[in-house]
Amino acid sequence: MFSRCVTVVALIMGLGVTGAQGEHHPYSSVVPYVLTLGLGALYLLVASYLSLRRKKDKATEEKESEDVLLIEEKEEEVPVHSHSKLSSEEGTPTKERKDPGPSITPESPHKPVPSTSSPARPTSSPAPPPREERSAPEGTSSPTPRPTDTSERKLSSTRPTSAPPEGYMTATEVQELLKRQERKFEEKLLQVELAAGEKEKKLHQAMKDDQKEKASLGSSVSELSQSRDALMKMVGQYKGMLASLVSEKEKEKQAADEKIKGLETERNQALDDLANVEVAFSDVHRKYERTKQVVDTLRRNEDTLRGAVADYETKLQKQEQKFIEFQKHAEEKIQLANEEFENMRRANEQEMTKMAALLKKAEMKIMSLQDAHDRKVRENQELTQLCDDLINKVGK
């Protein structure tokens, strides 16, 4: 982008110089301004580009320093983190084994293991203390157990033990549990170390990429400095050419001033003659303008009226068509309403006949129910009379 801008500025300056060398070039008066603007633009471009490069280099250096600090922090955090995990996982048995008595207190949260021998000779080995040296240093794969712990475990496994009560863990089960926990911890530690190694590789790759970019920027800066030197040489040449052009311009200006004075006298005479002609022409032109305005007004009115007549004719035709359509629609609606009314009347007559029959049926049913009710009442009265007679007889 910068090289393109420099090329454009150089072309502008070259065109200005070639145009100024002509004798009667129409743009010869603006050549100094064009050259000055070109030089100013070139200087601004170079200054802005160099400032941007400096800022970018500074940002790259800060980023590299931050990456280095981050790598150092990661290298310090990985061993500490693994060490804290080891002490937290293997330190739990020691909390339960504060009293080194004859009994074994393994890392079982619910069931303690009792002693497997007499109090004077404990057969089980005490729980190993937290092994802080298990955290692997930087660059190693996984920690190895201490030889003392393994020897103690072998001795404890070879010692004769009595069978523990039912529901308690044996020494071998405790050792197996500890081994499983140790394996789990080693696997976790290996995963942490692998993740730290991958992060470190990524950071080193990022640093290499930044260094490559910095080298490319340095080469571009050197190219820019070379182009700047070449441009400064061109500017020196253009300055000499500008000095000669300015002297020629001064001479041409003096001759042009003399010509302008003669032309001004001729212009003043022509202006006086023109003023006299304009006074006569203004009257004629004023009358012509008034007539033209009247004609334009009449023409506009005529066009407006014709347009209004055409609009009204089209609207009238549309209204007639709508009226015919509405009339047809109304006739269809009236016919449909008559048919619907006739259907409703027939349906009502049928419904009335049906309701009359139902009413007659209901009346007959009511009469039959009334007769049955009267009969039941009479029967009840007779039964009541019989009951009263029987009660009287029994009472006597």
Short mmCIF file of C-alpha atoms in Angstrom, two decimals:
data_model
loop_
_atom_site.label_atom_id
_atom_site.label_comp_id
_atom_site.label_asym_id
_atom_site.label_seq_id
_atom_site.Cartn_x
_atom_site.Cartn_y
_atom_site.Cartn_z
CA MET A 1 0.00 0.00 0.00
CA PHE A 2 2.81 2.42 0.91
CA SER A 3 4.68 1.68 -2.34
CA ARG A 4 1.50 2.39 -4.34
CA CYS A 5 1.02 5.74 -2.58
CA VAL A 6 4.65 6.68 -3.27
CA THR A 7 4.20 5.77 -6.95
CA VAL A 8 1.06 7.93 -7.22
CA VAL A 9 2.78 10.93 -5.61
CA ALA A 10 5.79 10.54 -7.92
CA LEU A 11 3.50 10.41 -10.98
CA ILE A 12 1.69 13.58 -9.85
CA MET A 13 4.99 15.40 -9.40
CA GLY A 14 6.27 14.15 -12.76
CA LEU A 15 3.11 15.30 -14.54
CA GLY A 16 3.39 18.70 -12.87
CA VAL A 17 7.00 19.11 -14.02
CA THR A 18 6.33 17.99 -17.60
CA GLY A 19 3.29 20.29 -17.78
CA ALA A 20 5.29 23.23 -16.46
CA GLN A 21 7.97 22.80 -19.13
CA GLY A 22 5.43 23.67 -21.85
CA GLU A 23 5.13 27.26 -22.95
CA HIS A 24 1.36 27.76 -22.78
CA HIS A 25 0.11 24.94 -20.56
CA PRO A 26 -3.31 25.74 -18.97
CA TYR A 27 -2.27 24.28 -15.58
CA SER A 28 1.19 25.83 -15.40
CA SER A 29 0.06 28.19 -12.61
CA VAL A 30 -0.76 25.35 -10.19
CA VAL A 31 2.48 23.39 -10.65
CA PRO A 32 4.17 24.73 -7.46
CA TYR A 33 1.10 23.98 -5.37
CA VAL A 34 0.85 20.46 -6.81
CA LEU A 35 4.49 19.77 -6.07
CA THR A 36 4.20 21.16 -2.54
CA LEU A 37 1.12 19.07 -1.84
CA GLY A 38 2.82 15.97 -3.23
CA LEU A 39 5.86 16.44 -1.01
CA GLY A 40 3.69 17.07 2.06
CA ALA A 41 1.59 13.99 1.39
CA LEU A 42 4.72 11.89 0.90
CA TYR A 43 6.19 13.12 4.18
CA LEU A 44 2.95 12.40 6.06
CA LEU A 45 2.74 8.90 4.60
CA VAL A 46 6.31 8.06 5.57
CA ALA A 47 5.89 9.46 9.10
CA SER A 48 2.58 7.66 9.73
CA TYR A 49 3.92 4.37 8.40
CA LEU A 50 7.05 4.53 10.57
CA SER A 51 5.02 5.41 13.69
CA LEU A 52 2.69 2.48 13.07
CA ARG A 53 5.65 0.13 12.67
CA ARG A 54 7.19 1.37 15.92
CA LYS A 55 3.92 0.79 17.79
CA LYS A 56 3.57 -2.68 16.31
CA ASP A 57 7.16 -3.61 17.25
CA LYS A 58 6.58 -2.37 20.79
CA ALA A 59 3.36 -4.40 21.08
CA THR A 60 5.18 -7.50 19.76
CA GLU A 61 7.96 -7.10 22.33
CA GLU A 62 5.42 -6.72 25.15
CA LYS A 63 3.58 -9.81 23.96
CA GLU A 64 6.82 -11.82 23.85
CA SER A 65 7.72 -10.75 27.39
CA GLU A 66 4.22 -11.68 28.60
CA ASP A 67 4.51 -15.09 26.91
CA VAL A 68 7.88 -15.73 28.57
CA LEU A 69 6.49 -14.78 31.97
CA LEU A 70 3.47 -17.01 31.37
CA ILE A 71 5.73 -19.97 30.48
CA GLU A 72 7.78 -19.45 33.64
CA GLU A 73 4.62 -19.27 35.76
CA LYS A 74 3.27 -22.47 34.17
CA GLU A 75 6.59 -24.25 34.82
CA GLU A 76 6.42 -23.20 38.48
CA GLU A 77 2.72 -24.04 38.90
CA VAL A 78 2.82 -27.59 37.47
CA PRO A 79 5.11 -29.15 40.17
CA VAL A 80 3.35 -27.28 42.98
CA HIS A 81 -0.04 -28.41 41.75
CA SER A 82 1.03 -32.07 41.47
CA HIS A 83 2.69 -31.89 44.89
CA SER A 84 -0.49 -30.54 46.50
CA LYS A 85 -2.54 -33.33 44.87
CA LEU A 86 -0.13 -35.99 46.14
CA SER A 87 -0.12 -34.69 49.69
CA SER A 88 -3.91 -34.34 49.73
CA GLU A 89 -4.51 -37.90 48.45
CA GLU A 90 -1.84 -39.76 50.43
CA GLY A 91 -2.06 -37.60 53.52
CA THR A 92 -5.52 -38.82 54.42
CA PRO A 93 -4.32 -42.10 56.04
CA THR A 94 -1.95 -40.23 58.37
CA LYS A 95 -4.81 -38.18 59.80
CA GLU A 96 -6.46 -41.36 60.99
CA ARG A 97 -3.19 -42.90 62.30
CA LYS A 98 -2.12 -40.42 64.92
CA ASP A 99 -1.78 -43.14 67.56
CA PRO A 100 0.82 -45.76 66.44
CA GLY A 101 -0.79 -48.53 68.48
CA PRO A 102 -0.91 -52.22 67.76
CA SER A 103 -3.99 -51.94 65.59
CA ILE A 104 -4.06 -50.91 61.91
CA THR A 105 -6.15 -47.89 60.90
CA PRO A 106 -6.29 -47.99 57.10
CA GLU A 107 -7.83 -45.45 54.80
CA SER A 108 -11.33 -46.89 55.11
CA PRO A 109 -13.99 -44.30 55.93
CA HIS A 110 -16.30 -46.79 57.68
CA LYS A 111 -14.55 -49.95 59.00
CA PRO A 112 -11.18 -49.85 60.82
CA VAL A 113 -8.92 -52.90 60.64
CA PRO A 114 -8.06 -54.37 64.09
CA SER A 115 -4.63 -55.61 65.14
CA THR A 116 -3.52 -58.91 63.64
CA SER A 117 -1.12 -59.87 66.47
CA SER A 118 -0.42 -59.24 70.15
CA PRO A 119 0.07 -55.67 71.42
CA ALA A 120 3.78 -56.26 72.08
CA ARG A 121 4.49 -57.17 68.44
CA PRO A 122 2.40 -55.36 65.83
CA THR A 123 2.46 -57.21 62.55
CA SER A 124 1.12 -54.48 60.26
CA SER A 125 3.36 -51.66 59.10
CA PRO A 126 2.28 -48.10 59.88
CA ALA A 127 0.80 -46.00 57.13
CA PRO A 128 3.41 -44.25 54.99
CA PRO A 129 3.73 -40.53 55.59
CA PRO A 130 2.90 -38.08 52.82
CA ARG A 131 5.59 -38.39 50.19
CA GLU A 132 6.22 -34.91 48.92
CA GLU A 133 9.06 -36.07 46.69
CA ARG A 134 6.48 -37.89 44.52
CA SER A 135 5.81 -34.72 42.54
CA ALA A 136 7.68 -35.26 39.31
CA PRO A 137 10.19 -32.62 38.25
CA GLU A 138 9.91 -30.84 34.97
CA GLY A 139 10.57 -33.09 31.98
CA THR A 140 9.94 -36.46 33.72
CA SER A 141 7.03 -38.75 32.93
CA SER A 142 5.81 -40.10 36.29
CA PRO A 143 7.15 -40.48 39.87
CA THR A 144 8.52 -43.73 41.26
CA PRO A 145 7.75 -45.02 44.77
CA ARG A 146 10.42 -44.93 47.44
CA PRO A 147 12.29 -48.19 48.05
CA THR A 148 11.75 -47.95 51.82
CA ASP A 149 7.99 -47.97 51.39
CA THR A 150 8.06 -51.02 49.14
CA SER A 151 10.37 -52.90 51.53
CA GLU A 152 8.12 -52.08 54.47
CA ARG A 153 5.10 -53.27 52.55
CA LYS A 154 6.84 -56.52 51.59
CA LEU A 155 7.80 -57.14 55.21
CA SER A 156 4.28 -56.41 56.39
CA SER A 157 2.87 -58.77 53.75
CA THR A 158 5.27 -61.61 54.79
CA ARG A 159 4.56 -61.33 58.52
CA PRO A 160 2.10 -63.89 59.86
CA THR A 161 -1.24 -62.43 60.70
CA SER A 162 -4.30 -63.87 62.23
CA ALA A 163 -7.59 -63.79 60.39
CA PRO A 164 -9.43 -60.50 61.07
CA PRO A 165 -12.97 -60.57 62.38
CA GLU A 166 -15.81 -60.64 59.93
CA GLY A 167 -16.52 -57.27 58.32
CA TYR A 168 -12.95 -55.89 58.70
CA MET A 169 -10.32 -55.34 56.00
CA THR A 170 -7.12 -57.39 55.92
CA ALA A 171 -3.64 -55.96 55.50
CA THR A 172 -3.43 -57.16 51.89
CA GLU A 173 -6.69 -55.41 51.07
CA VAL A 174 -5.37 -52.24 52.66
CA GLN A 175 -2.18 -52.50 50.59
CA GLU A 176 -4.16 -53.11 47.42
CA LEU A 177 -6.30 -50.08 48.21
CA LEU A 178 -3.18 -47.97 48.71
CA LYS A 179 -1.68 -49.26 45.45
CA ARG A 180 -4.84 -48.42 43.54
CA GLN A 181 -4.82 -44.91 44.96
CA GLU A 182 -1.16 -44.56 44.03
CA ARG A 183 -1.86 -45.67 40.45
CA LYS A 184 -4.75 -43.22 40.14
CA PHE A 185 -2.57 -40.42 41.42
CA GLU A 186 0.24 -41.28 38.97
CA GLU A 187 -2.23 -41.28 36.08
CA LYS A 188 -3.58 -37.87 37.10
CA LEU A 189 -0.06 -36.49 37.47
CA LEU A 190 0.88 -37.80 34.01
CA GLN A 191 -2.16 -36.12 32.47
CA VAL A 192 -1.26 -32.82 34.13
CA GLU A 193 2.33 -33.03 32.87
CA LEU A 194 1.19 -33.83 29.32
CA ALA A 195 -1.18 -30.84 29.32
CA ALA A 196 1.60 -28.56 30.60
CA GLY A 197 3.96 -29.86 27.88
CA GLU A 198 1.41 -29.15 25.15
CA LYS A 199 0.82 -25.62 26.45
CA GLU A 200 4.58 -25.00 26.55
CA LYS A 201 4.96 -26.21 22.93
CA LYS A 202 2.16 -23.88 21.83
CA LEU A 203 3.78 -20.92 23.57
CA HIS A 204 7.18 -21.70 21.99
CA GLN A 205 5.55 -21.91 18.56
CA ALA A 206 3.83 -18.55 19.14
CA MET A 207 7.18 -17.01 20.11
CA LYS A 208 8.77 -18.37 16.93
CA ASP A 209 5.94 -16.94 14.81
CA ASP A 210 6.35 -13.53 16.49
CA GLN A 211 10.10 -13.60 15.82
CA LYS A 212 9.48 -14.41 12.15
CA GLU A 213 6.99 -11.56 11.90
CA LYS A 214 9.49 -9.22 13.56
CA ALA A 215 12.18 -10.24 11.05
CA SER A 216 9.81 -9.60 8.13
CA LEU A 217 8.93 -6.19 9.59
CA GLY A 218 12.62 -5.35 9.91
CA SER A 219 13.17 -6.19 6.24
CA SER A 220 10.18 -4.04 5.26
CA VAL A 221 11.54 -1.15 7.35
CA SER A 222 14.90 -1.42 5.59
CA GLU A 223 13.15 -1.36 2.22
CA LEU A 224 11.19 1.70 3.31
CA SER A 225 14.36 3.48 4.40
CA GLN A 226 15.91 2.77 0.99
CA SER A 227 12.82 4.06 -0.81
CA ARG A 228 12.87 7.13 1.46
CA ASP A 229 16.48 7.88 0.48
CA ALA A 230 15.59 7.56 -3.19
CA LEU A 231 12.63 9.87 -2.73
CA MET A 232 14.80 12.44 -0.94
CA LYS A 233 17.14 12.45 -3.94
CA MET A 234 14.18 12.97 -6.24
CA VAL A 235 12.97 15.80 -4.01
CA GLY A 236 16.36 17.53 -4.32
CA GLN A 237 16.18 17.33 -8.11
CA TYR A 238 12.62 18.64 -8.05
CA LYS A 239 13.69 21.61 -5.91
CA GLY A 240 16.20 22.74 -8.57
CA MET A 241 13.60 22.36 -11.29
CA LEU A 242 11.10 24.31 -9.18
CA ALA A 243 13.55 27.23 -8.77
CA SER A 244 13.98 27.54 -12.55
CA LEU A 245 10.24 27.21 -13.08
CA VAL A 246 9.54 29.96 -10.52
CA SER A 247 11.92 32.41 -12.28
CA GLU A 248 10.29 31.69 -15.63
CA LYS A 249 6.90 32.09 -14.03
CA GLU A 250 7.80 35.57 -12.75
CA LYS A 251 8.82 36.71 -16.23
CA GLU A 252 5.64 35.35 -17.72
CA LYS A 253 3.63 37.07 -14.99
CA GLN A 254 5.10 40.50 -15.82
CA ALA A 255 4.27 40.10 -19.52
CA ALA A 256 0.80 38.88 -18.62
CA ASP A 257 0.20 41.94 -16.38
CA GLU A 258 0.94 44.29 -19.28
CA LYS A 259 -1.45 42.38 -21.53
CA ILE A 260 -4.10 42.46 -18.81
CA LYS A 261 -3.92 46.24 -18.52
CA GLY A 262 -4.56 46.68 -22.26
CA LEU A 263 -7.39 44.20 -22.14
CA GLU A 264 -8.96 46.00 -19.16
CA THR A 265 -9.22 49.27 -21.12
CA GLU A 266 -10.86 47.44 -24.02
CA ARG A 267 -13.19 45.69 -21.61
CA ASN A 268 -14.32 48.96 -19.99
CA GLN A 269 -15.22 50.41 -23.41
CA ALA A 270 -17.10 47.26 -24.33
CA LEU A 271 -18.95 47.36 -21.00
CA ASP A 272 -20.19 50.88 -21.64
CA ASP A 273 -21.52 49.89 -25.05
CA LEU A 274 -23.07 46.80 -23.58
CA ALA A 275 -24.86 48.79 -20.88
CA ASN A 276 -26.58 50.94 -23.49
CA VAL A 277 -27.66 47.89 -25.46
CA GLU A 278 -28.86 46.14 -22.32
CA VAL A 279 -31.16 49.03 -21.36
CA ALA A 280 -33.00 48.74 -24.68
CA PHE A 281 -32.99 44.99 -24.61
CA SER A 282 -34.27 44.80 -21.04
CA ASP A 283 -37.56 46.52 -21.98
CA VAL A 284 -38.18 44.11 -24.85
CA HIS A 285 -37.16 41.16 -22.74
CA ARG A 286 -39.46 42.22 -19.89
CA LYS A 287 -42.47 42.37 -22.20
CA TYR A 288 -41.54 39.04 -23.72
CA GLU A 289 -41.26 37.42 -20.30
CA ARG A 290 -44.69 38.70 -19.26
CA THR A 291 -46.29 37.37 -22.44
CA LYS A 292 -44.47 34.08 -22.01
CA GLN A 293 -45.72 33.74 -18.43
CA VAL A 294 -49.33 34.38 -19.50
CA VAL A 295 -49.06 31.78 -22.28
CA ASP A 296 -47.49 29.25 -19.93
CA THR A 297 -50.26 29.84 -17.38
CA LEU A 298 -52.97 29.31 -19.99
CA ARG A 299 -51.26 26.19 -21.29
CA ARG A 300 -50.96 24.76 -17.80
CA ASN A 301 -54.61 25.51 -17.07
CA GLU A 302 -55.66 23.82 -20.32
CA ASP A 303 -53.56 20.75 -19.54
CA THR A 304 -54.99 20.62 -16.03
CA LEU A 305 -58.58 20.86 -17.27
CA ARG A 306 -58.03 18.20 -19.90
CA GLY A 307 -56.50 15.90 -17.32
CA ALA A 308 -59.41 16.54 -14.94
CA VAL A 309 -61.96 15.79 -17.68
CA ALA A 310 -60.17 12.55 -18.56
CA ASP A 311 -60.03 11.56 -14.89
CA TYR A 312 -63.73 12.26 -14.40
CA GLU A 313 -64.63 10.25 -17.49
CA THR A 314 -62.63 7.26 -16.28
CA LYS A 315 -64.11 7.60 -12.78
CA LEU A 316 -67.64 7.77 -14.26
CA GLN A 317 -67.05 4.61 -16.27
CA LYS A 318 -65.70 2.85 -13.19
CA GLN A 319 -68.71 3.99 -11.13
CA GLU A 320 -71.13 2.73 -13.79
CA GLN A 321 -69.40 -0.64 -13.83
CA LYS A 322 -69.49 -0.80 -10.04
CA PHE A 323 -73.21 0.12 -10.03
CA ILE A 324 -73.99 -2.69 -12.48
CA GLU A 325 -71.97 -5.13 -10.41
CA PHE A 326 -73.67 -4.01 -7.20
CA GLN A 327 -77.10 -4.35 -8.83
CA LYS A 328 -76.35 -7.90 -9.94
CA HIS A 329 -74.94 -8.74 -6.54
CA ALA A 330 -78.03 -7.29 -4.79
CA GLU A 331 -80.38 -9.27 -7.01
CA GLU A 332 -78.47 -12.45 -6.26
CA LYS A 333 -78.54 -11.72 -2.54
CA ILE A 334 -82.30 -10.99 -2.62
CA GLN A 335 -82.97 -14.25 -4.45
CA LEU A 336 -80.84 -16.18 -1.97
CA ALA A 337 -82.62 -14.45 0.94
CA ASN A 338 -86.05 -15.34 -0.49
CA GLU A 339 -85.02 -18.95 -0.91
CA GLU A 340 -83.60 -19.04 2.58
CA PHE A 341 -86.78 -17.46 3.99
CA GLU A 342 -88.96 -20.03 2.22
CA ASN A 343 -86.80 -22.84 3.58
CA MET A 344 -86.99 -21.40 7.07
CA ARG A 345 -90.79 -21.02 6.81
CA ARG A 346 -91.15 -24.65 5.77
CA ALA A 347 -88.83 -25.76 8.54
CA ASN A 348 -90.81 -23.71 11.07
CA GLU A 349 -94.09 -25.23 9.92
CA GLN A 350 -92.65 -28.71 10.25
CA GLU A 351 -91.25 -27.83 13.66
CA MET A 352 -94.63 -26.43 14.79
CA THR A 353 -96.41 -29.60 13.65
CA LYS A 354 -93.86 -31.68 15.47
CA MET A 355 -94.16 -29.59 18.63
CA ALA A 356 -97.99 -29.80 18.52
CA ALA A 357 -97.79 -33.58 18.32
CA LEU A 358 -95.32 -33.63 21.21
CA LEU A 359 -97.62 -31.33 23.20
CA LYS A 360 -100.60 -33.61 22.58
CA LYS A 361 -98.54 -36.60 23.62
CA ALA A 362 -97.39 -34.82 26.77
CA GLU A 363 -100.97 -33.86 27.67
CA MET A 364 -102.11 -37.46 27.26
CA LYS A 365 -99.20 -38.62 29.41
CA ILE A 366 -100.08 -36.04 32.06
CA MET A 367 -103.71 -37.21 32.09
CA SER A 368 -102.65 -40.84 32.45
CA LEU A 369 -100.24 -39.91 35.23
CA GLN A 370 -103.00 -37.93 36.96
CA ASP A 371 -105.35 -40.93 36.80
CA ALA A 372 -102.63 -43.18 38.18
CA HIS A 373 -101.96 -40.68 40.95
CA ASP A 374 -105.66 -40.51 41.90
CA ARG A 375 -105.83 -44.28 41.94
CA LYS A 376 -102.76 -44.52 44.16
CA VAL A 377 -104.25 -41.93 46.51
CA ARG A 378 -107.47 -43.90 46.82
CA GLU A 379 -105.52 -47.10 47.41
CA ASN A 380 -103.45 -45.38 50.08
CA GLN A 381 -106.59 -44.07 51.77
CA GLU A 382 -108.13 -47.55 51.78
CA LEU A 383 -104.91 -49.05 53.17
CA THR A 384 -104.79 -46.36 55.83
CA GLN A 385 -108.39 -47.09 56.79
CA LEU A 386 -107.61 -50.80 57.04
CA CYS A 387 -104.55 -50.12 59.16
CA ASP A 388 -106.56 -47.88 61.48
CA ASP A 389 -109.24 -50.55 61.84
CA LEU A 390 -106.62 -53.18 62.64
CA ILE A 391 -104.95 -50.93 65.19
CA ASN A 392 -108.29 -50.22 66.86
CA LYS A 393 -109.10 -53.92 67.01
CA VAL A 394 -105.69 -54.76 68.47
CA GLY A 395 -106.04 -51.95 70.99
CA LYS A 396 -109.40 -53.23 72.16
#
